[in-house]
Amino acid sequence: MNYKAVIFDLDGVICFTDHYHFLAWKALADSLGIPFDEAKNDRLRGVSRMASLEIVLEEYHGPALSDEDKVRLAEKKNDLYRASLQFMTPADLSDEVRDTLNALRARGIKLAIGSSSKNAPLILERIGLGGYFDAVSDGNNITHSKPDPEVFTMAAQMLNLPADQCLVVEDALAVPYRDVWTQSPDGLQLHGKFYDAAPDAPIMLMLHGYKSTAERDFCGGLREAQAAGFRV
C-alpha cells in the first residue's frame, strides 16, 4: 500500500504534555485526599477526561459523588491543565519531530492530527504548529474517544482519503493493537505494532515506551514500516 497521509496522535507523539497532565491531576487528587503518582498518571494516557477521572477516583473514600460533581471535577482539572499549557512554547517541539513532519510534507504526504484531547488546537498553537496540519481531528468533533478509532477515521474523512490510505502514528496502549513480526529484505526481523481493530480504520504504527521526543525516532519507525512492506 502506498500511503498518502500520516495521522499523528498529539500528546506523547508530536509533543509531550504528560507532565502538565500529571500536575493538574495531582492537584485535583490532593484536594480530594487521593494518592496519585506517575504510575497512575501513565494509566490515563490516551483515555478520555471522564474515563481518566474514574481511574483517579478508584481510591476515593469521601462522600458519594453525583454525575454533576464528577463533571465539575473534570472541568476543574481541565482548567488547571489549560492554565499550565500557557507555559508551552515552540521549544516543546523537538527538532526530530519538526524535521520528520517537514520531510513527509516535502514528499507530498498529507499530515493530520488524531487526538482525543479537546485542547489539541491550543497545544498546536503554543508549540508553533497552529494551521500546519492538513486536518485536525480532536475531542471537539468526535462522539467516541479512544480506543474507538473514530478520531482517526474522522481525520481520514477530513483529508478526503480512504482510511486504508492513511497511516496512524500512536503511542498509547489504550488503543487496541496487534503485534506483527516481519522480515526485512536483508533478513532482519522487525517488530511493529499495527492497528487492525476495525476493517475501515487506518493502519497504525505503534511507538510506545518513549519518555521524551528526544528519544523517539519517527524516521526509524517509518523505515521499519517501509521495510515491512508499508510504503510511506
mmCIF file of C-alpha atoms in Angstrom:
data_model
loop_
_atom_site.group_PDB
_atom_site.id
_atom_site.type_symbol
_atom_site.label_atom_id
_atom_site.label_comp_id
_atom_site.label_asym_id
_atom_site.label_seq_id
_atom_site.Cartn_x
_atom_site.Cartn_y
_atom_site.Cartn_z
ATOM 1 C CA MET A 1 0.000 0.000 0.000
ATOM 2 C CA ASN A 2 1.264 3.439 -0.942
ATOM 3 C CA TYR A 3 0.074 5.668 1.883
ATOM 4 C CA LYS A 4 -0.985 9.193 1.040
ATOM 5 C CA ALA A 5 -1.310 10.558 4.573
ATOM 6 C CA VAL A 6 0.073 10.147 8.072
ATOM 7 C CA ILE A 7 -2.217 10.845 11.030
ATOM 8 C CA PHE A 8 -0.347 11.631 14.237
ATOM 9 C CA ASP A 9 -1.585 11.375 17.770
ATOM 10 C CA LEU A 10 -0.636 14.596 19.583
ATOM 11 C CA ASP A 11 0.167 14.030 23.250
ATOM 12 C CA GLY A 12 3.168 11.724 23.541
ATOM 13 C CA VAL A 13 3.870 11.722 19.805
ATOM 14 C CA ILE A 14 4.179 15.252 18.421
ATOM 15 C CA CYS A 15 4.895 16.696 21.854
ATOM 16 C CA PHE A 16 4.799 15.642 25.488
ATOM 17 C CA THR A 17 2.212 17.117 27.836
ATOM 18 C CA ASP A 18 2.298 14.261 30.346
ATOM 19 C CA HIS A 19 3.916 16.436 32.997
ATOM 20 C CA TYR A 20 1.234 19.108 32.665
ATOM 21 C CA HIS A 21 -1.492 16.458 32.922
ATOM 22 C CA PHE A 22 0.251 14.950 35.932
ATOM 23 C CA LEU A 23 0.434 18.263 37.787
ATOM 24 C CA ALA A 24 -3.244 19.017 37.115
ATOM 25 C CA TRP A 25 -4.495 15.552 38.098
ATOM 26 C CA LYS A 26 -2.268 15.503 41.187
ATOM 27 C CA ALA A 27 -3.569 18.898 42.322
ATOM 28 C CA LEU A 28 -7.131 17.601 41.952
ATOM 29 C CA ALA A 29 -6.328 14.309 43.669
ATOM 30 C CA ASP A 30 -4.594 16.087 46.548
ATOM 31 C CA SER A 31 -7.676 18.242 47.088
ATOM 32 C CA LEU A 32 -9.741 15.050 47.442
ATOM 33 C CA GLY A 33 -7.236 13.215 49.627
ATOM 34 C CA ILE A 34 -6.466 10.667 46.906
ATOM 35 C CA PRO A 35 -2.939 9.268 46.395
ATOM 36 C CA PHE A 36 -1.691 9.977 42.884
ATOM 37 C CA ASP A 37 1.672 9.189 41.329
ATOM 38 C CA GLU A 38 3.363 8.821 37.952
ATOM 39 C CA ALA A 39 2.300 5.174 37.671
ATOM 40 C CA LYS A 40 -1.375 6.079 37.903
ATOM 41 C CA ASN A 41 -0.803 9.011 35.557
ATOM 42 C CA ASP A 42 0.572 6.575 32.967
ATOM 43 C CA ARG A 43 -2.769 4.736 33.042
ATOM 44 C CA LEU A 44 -4.513 7.904 31.839
ATOM 45 C CA ARG A 45 -2.608 8.215 28.561
ATOM 46 C CA GLY A 46 -4.936 8.016 25.571
ATOM 47 C CA VAL A 47 -8.009 7.881 27.832
ATOM 48 C CA SER A 48 -10.846 10.426 27.753
ATOM 49 C CA ARG A 49 -11.129 13.011 30.539
ATOM 50 C CA MET A 50 -14.164 11.454 32.230
ATOM 51 C CA ALA A 51 -12.732 7.940 31.980
ATOM 52 C CA SER A 52 -9.473 9.290 33.440
ATOM 53 C CA LEU A 53 -11.400 10.804 36.328
ATOM 54 C CA GLU A 54 -12.912 7.398 37.129
ATOM 55 C CA ILE A 55 -9.397 5.949 37.340
ATOM 56 C CA VAL A 56 -8.299 8.779 39.639
ATOM 57 C CA LEU A 57 -11.358 8.186 41.842
ATOM 58 C CA GLU A 58 -10.620 4.487 42.320
ATOM 59 C CA GLU A 59 -9.067 5.276 45.719
ATOM 60 C CA TYR A 60 -11.573 7.960 46.689
ATOM 61 C CA HIS A 61 -13.294 7.291 50.020
ATOM 62 C CA GLY A 62 -15.154 10.551 50.594
ATOM 63 C CA PRO A 63 -18.848 11.402 50.251
ATOM 64 C CA ALA A 64 -20.654 9.972 47.246
ATOM 65 C CA LEU A 65 -20.174 11.987 44.069
ATOM 66 C CA SER A 66 -23.030 12.663 41.671
ATOM 67 C CA ASP A 67 -22.557 12.791 37.910
ATOM 68 C CA GLU A 68 -22.716 16.577 38.189
ATOM 69 C CA ASP A 69 -19.977 16.529 40.838
ATOM 70 C CA LYS A 70 -17.785 14.465 38.546
ATOM 71 C CA VAL A 71 -18.319 16.840 35.640
ATOM 72 C CA ARG A 72 -17.286 19.745 37.872
ATOM 73 C CA LEU A 73 -14.163 17.869 38.982
ATOM 74 C CA ALA A 74 -13.225 17.102 35.381
ATOM 75 C CA GLU A 75 -13.721 20.755 34.471
ATOM 76 C CA LYS A 76 -11.566 21.832 37.417
ATOM 77 C CA LYS A 77 -8.793 19.529 36.264
ATOM 78 C CA ASN A 78 -9.051 20.864 32.721
ATOM 79 C CA ASP A 79 -8.879 24.459 33.953
ATOM 80 C CA LEU A 80 -5.673 23.641 35.831
ATOM 81 C CA TYR A 81 -4.276 21.855 32.795
ATOM 82 C CA ARG A 82 -5.132 24.619 30.317
ATOM 83 C CA ALA A 83 -3.531 27.191 32.593
ATOM 84 C CA SER A 84 -0.311 25.183 32.594
ATOM 85 C CA LEU A 85 -0.352 24.888 28.781
ATOM 86 C CA GLN A 86 0.264 28.611 28.544
ATOM 87 C CA PHE A 87 3.859 27.817 29.506
ATOM 88 C CA MET A 88 4.363 25.660 26.391
ATOM 89 C CA THR A 89 6.426 27.179 23.580
ATOM 90 C CA PRO A 90 7.826 26.092 20.179
ATOM 91 C CA ALA A 91 10.771 24.739 22.186
ATOM 92 C CA ASP A 92 8.440 21.885 23.220
ATOM 93 C CA LEU A 93 8.538 20.675 19.602
ATOM 94 C CA SER A 94 11.736 18.702 19.090
ATOM 95 C CA ASP A 95 13.942 19.124 16.045
ATOM 96 C CA GLU A 96 13.454 15.430 15.224
ATOM 97 C CA VAL A 97 9.678 15.769 15.067
ATOM 98 C CA ARG A 98 9.809 19.023 13.109
ATOM 99 C CA ASP A 99 12.261 17.551 10.591
ATOM 100 C CA THR A 100 10.119 14.425 10.149
ATOM 101 C CA LEU A 101 6.971 16.460 9.526
ATOM 102 C CA ASN A 102 8.719 18.674 7.003
ATOM 103 C CA ALA A 103 10.292 15.687 5.259
ATOM 104 C CA LEU A 104 6.935 13.943 4.889
ATOM 105 C CA ARG A 105 5.324 17.112 3.595
ATOM 106 C CA ALA A 106 8.139 17.586 1.060
ATOM 107 C CA ARG A 107 7.294 14.115 -0.268
ATOM 108 C CA GLY A 108 3.692 15.134 -0.850
ATOM 109 C CA ILE A 109 2.312 13.228 2.136
ATOM 110 C CA LYS A 110 -0.729 14.823 3.767
ATOM 111 C CA LEU A 111 -0.448 15.314 7.523
ATOM 112 C CA ALA A 112 -3.179 15.231 10.144
ATOM 113 C CA ILE A 113 -3.704 15.119 13.892
ATOM 114 C CA GLY A 114 -5.901 12.479 15.518
ATOM 115 C CA SER A 115 -6.209 13.309 19.210
ATOM 116 C CA SER A 116 -8.938 12.701 21.783
ATOM 117 C CA SER A 117 -7.931 15.935 23.524
ATOM 118 C CA LYS A 118 -10.229 18.932 23.251
ATOM 119 C CA ASN A 119 -7.147 21.047 23.938
ATOM 120 C CA ALA A 120 -5.395 19.998 20.711
ATOM 121 C CA PRO A 121 -5.871 23.384 18.961
ATOM 122 C CA LEU A 122 -4.369 25.245 21.929
ATOM 123 C CA ILE A 123 -1.415 22.863 22.186
ATOM 124 C CA LEU A 124 -0.679 23.109 18.459
ATOM 125 C CA GLU A 125 -0.809 26.901 18.643
ATOM 126 C CA ARG A 126 1.528 27.017 21.630
ATOM 127 C CA ILE A 127 4.186 24.774 20.005
ATOM 128 C CA GLY A 128 4.116 26.702 16.733
ATOM 129 C CA LEU A 129 2.044 24.275 14.649
ATOM 130 C CA GLY A 130 -1.221 26.174 14.541
ATOM 131 C CA GLY A 131 -2.515 25.841 10.971
ATOM 132 C CA TYR A 132 0.320 23.474 9.982
ATOM 133 C CA PHE A 133 -1.654 20.268 9.534
ATOM 134 C CA ASP A 134 -3.963 19.499 6.641
ATOM 135 C CA ALA A 135 -6.601 18.287 9.101
ATOM 136 C CA VAL A 136 -7.090 18.216 12.865
ATOM 137 C CA SER A 137 -9.493 15.656 14.288
ATOM 138 C CA ASP A 138 -9.807 16.004 18.056
ATOM 139 C CA GLY A 139 -12.108 15.680 21.041
ATOM 140 C CA ASN A 140 -14.175 18.605 19.816
ATOM 141 C CA ASN A 141 -15.519 16.796 16.748
ATOM 142 C CA ILE A 142 -15.875 13.150 17.774
ATOM 143 C CA THR A 143 -18.528 11.211 19.649
ATOM 144 C CA HIS A 144 -16.400 8.275 20.812
ATOM 145 C CA SER A 145 -12.979 8.668 22.427
ATOM 146 C CA LYS A 146 -10.126 6.205 22.017
ATOM 147 C CA PRO A 147 -9.873 3.248 21.935
ATOM 148 C CA ASP A 148 -12.671 3.713 19.388
ATOM 149 C CA PRO A 149 -10.970 4.556 16.042
ATOM 150 C CA GLU A 150 -13.430 7.368 15.250
ATOM 151 C CA VAL A 151 -10.861 10.131 15.755
ATOM 152 C CA PHE A 152 -8.658 8.533 13.082
ATOM 153 C CA THR A 153 -11.392 7.680 10.615
ATOM 154 C CA MET A 154 -12.675 11.247 11.035
ATOM 155 C CA ALA A 155 -9.188 12.573 10.209
ATOM 156 C CA ALA A 156 -9.158 10.456 7.049
ATOM 157 C CA GLN A 157 -12.555 11.871 6.055
ATOM 158 C CA MET A 158 -11.304 15.421 6.669
ATOM 159 C CA LEU A 159 -8.388 14.636 4.343
ATOM 160 C CA ASN A 160 -10.839 13.273 1.750
ATOM 161 C CA LEU A 161 -8.943 9.988 1.712
ATOM 162 C CA PRO A 162 -9.993 6.373 2.290
ATOM 163 C CA ALA A 163 -8.868 5.197 5.714
ATOM 164 C CA ASP A 164 -6.732 2.462 4.179
ATOM 165 C CA GLN A 165 -4.577 5.114 2.506
ATOM 166 C CA CYS A 166 -3.659 6.626 5.889
ATOM 167 C CA LEU A 167 -1.007 5.520 8.381
ATOM 168 C CA VAL A 168 -1.548 6.417 12.043
ATOM 169 C CA VAL A 169 1.331 7.019 14.477
ATOM 170 C CA GLU A 170 0.125 6.418 18.041
ATOM 171 C CA ASP A 171 1.791 5.731 21.375
ATOM 172 C CA ALA A 172 -0.980 4.963 23.863
ATOM 173 C CA LEU A 173 -1.633 1.332 24.668
ATOM 174 C CA ALA A 174 -5.218 2.328 25.467
ATOM 175 C CA VAL A 175 -5.651 1.934 21.712
ATOM 176 C CA PRO A 176 -6.096 -1.689 20.536
ATOM 177 C CA TYR A 177 -3.169 -3.089 18.585
ATOM 178 C CA ARG A 178 -1.659 -6.326 17.462
ATOM 179 C CA ASP A 179 1.985 -7.402 17.341
ATOM 180 C CA VAL A 180 3.368 -8.081 13.897
ATOM 181 C CA TRP A 181 6.679 -9.778 13.196
ATOM 182 C CA THR A 182 8.022 -9.253 9.702
ATOM 183 C CA GLN A 183 11.258 -9.924 7.862
ATOM 184 C CA SER A 184 13.019 -7.153 6.023
ATOM 185 C CA PRO A 185 14.723 -7.694 2.623
ATOM 186 C CA ASP A 186 18.113 -8.003 4.328
ATOM 187 C CA GLY A 187 16.846 -10.749 6.623
ATOM 188 C CA LEU A 188 16.453 -8.639 9.788
ATOM 189 C CA GLN A 189 13.432 -9.365 11.946
ATOM 190 C CA LEU A 190 11.415 -6.213 12.545
ATOM 191 C CA HIS A 191 8.791 -5.772 15.217
ATOM 192 C CA GLY A 192 5.944 -3.354 14.745
ATOM 193 C CA LYS A 193 2.520 -2.841 16.249
ATOM 194 C CA PHE A 194 -0.229 -2.204 13.735
ATOM 195 C CA TYR A 195 -3.830 -1.309 14.439
ATOM 196 C CA ASP A 196 -6.429 -3.658 12.976
ATOM 197 C CA ALA A 197 -9.389 -3.426 15.355
ATOM 198 C CA ALA A 198 -11.802 -2.208 12.677
ATOM 199 C CA PRO A 199 -11.839 -3.026 8.958
ATOM 200 C CA ASP A 200 -12.441 0.604 7.977
ATOM 201 C CA ALA A 201 -9.781 2.108 10.269
ATOM 202 C CA PRO A 202 -6.310 3.254 9.214
ATOM 203 C CA ILE A 203 -3.289 1.020 9.772
ATOM 204 C CA MET A 204 -1.469 2.044 12.956
ATOM 205 C CA LEU A 205 2.249 2.098 13.708
ATOM 206 C CA MET A 206 2.669 1.990 17.488
ATOM 207 C CA LEU A 207 5.535 3.880 19.102
ATOM 208 C CA HIS A 208 5.362 3.044 22.800
ATOM 209 C CA GLY A 209 7.624 3.482 25.796
ATOM 210 C CA TYR A 210 9.398 6.717 24.879
ATOM 211 C CA LYS A 211 9.813 9.218 27.700
ATOM 212 C CA SER A 212 10.649 12.264 25.563
ATOM 213 C CA THR A 213 10.631 13.313 21.938
ATOM 214 C CA ALA A 214 14.436 13.351 22.021
ATOM 215 C CA GLU A 215 14.369 9.557 22.478
ATOM 216 C CA ARG A 216 11.902 8.735 19.738
ATOM 217 C CA ASP A 217 12.899 8.124 16.146
ATOM 218 C CA PHE A 218 9.966 8.679 13.816
ATOM 219 C CA CYS A 219 12.130 8.184 10.749
ATOM 220 C CA GLY A 220 13.417 4.891 12.118
ATOM 221 C CA GLY A 221 9.888 3.753 12.860
ATOM 222 C CA LEU A 222 8.725 4.701 9.396
ATOM 223 C CA ARG A 223 11.735 2.921 7.879
ATOM 224 C CA GLU A 224 10.670 -0.206 9.750
ATOM 225 C CA ALA A 225 7.165 0.203 8.401
ATOM 226 C CA GLN A 226 8.603 0.580 4.901
ATOM 227 C CA ALA A 227 10.802 -2.485 5.294
ATOM 228 C CA ALA A 228 7.726 -4.406 6.431
ATOM 229 C CA GLY A 229 6.060 -3.541 3.146
ATOM 230 C CA PHE A 230 4.174 -0.444 4.278
ATOM 231 C CA ARG A 231 5.403 2.099 1.719
ATOM 232 C CA VAL A 232 5.200 5.643 3.094
#
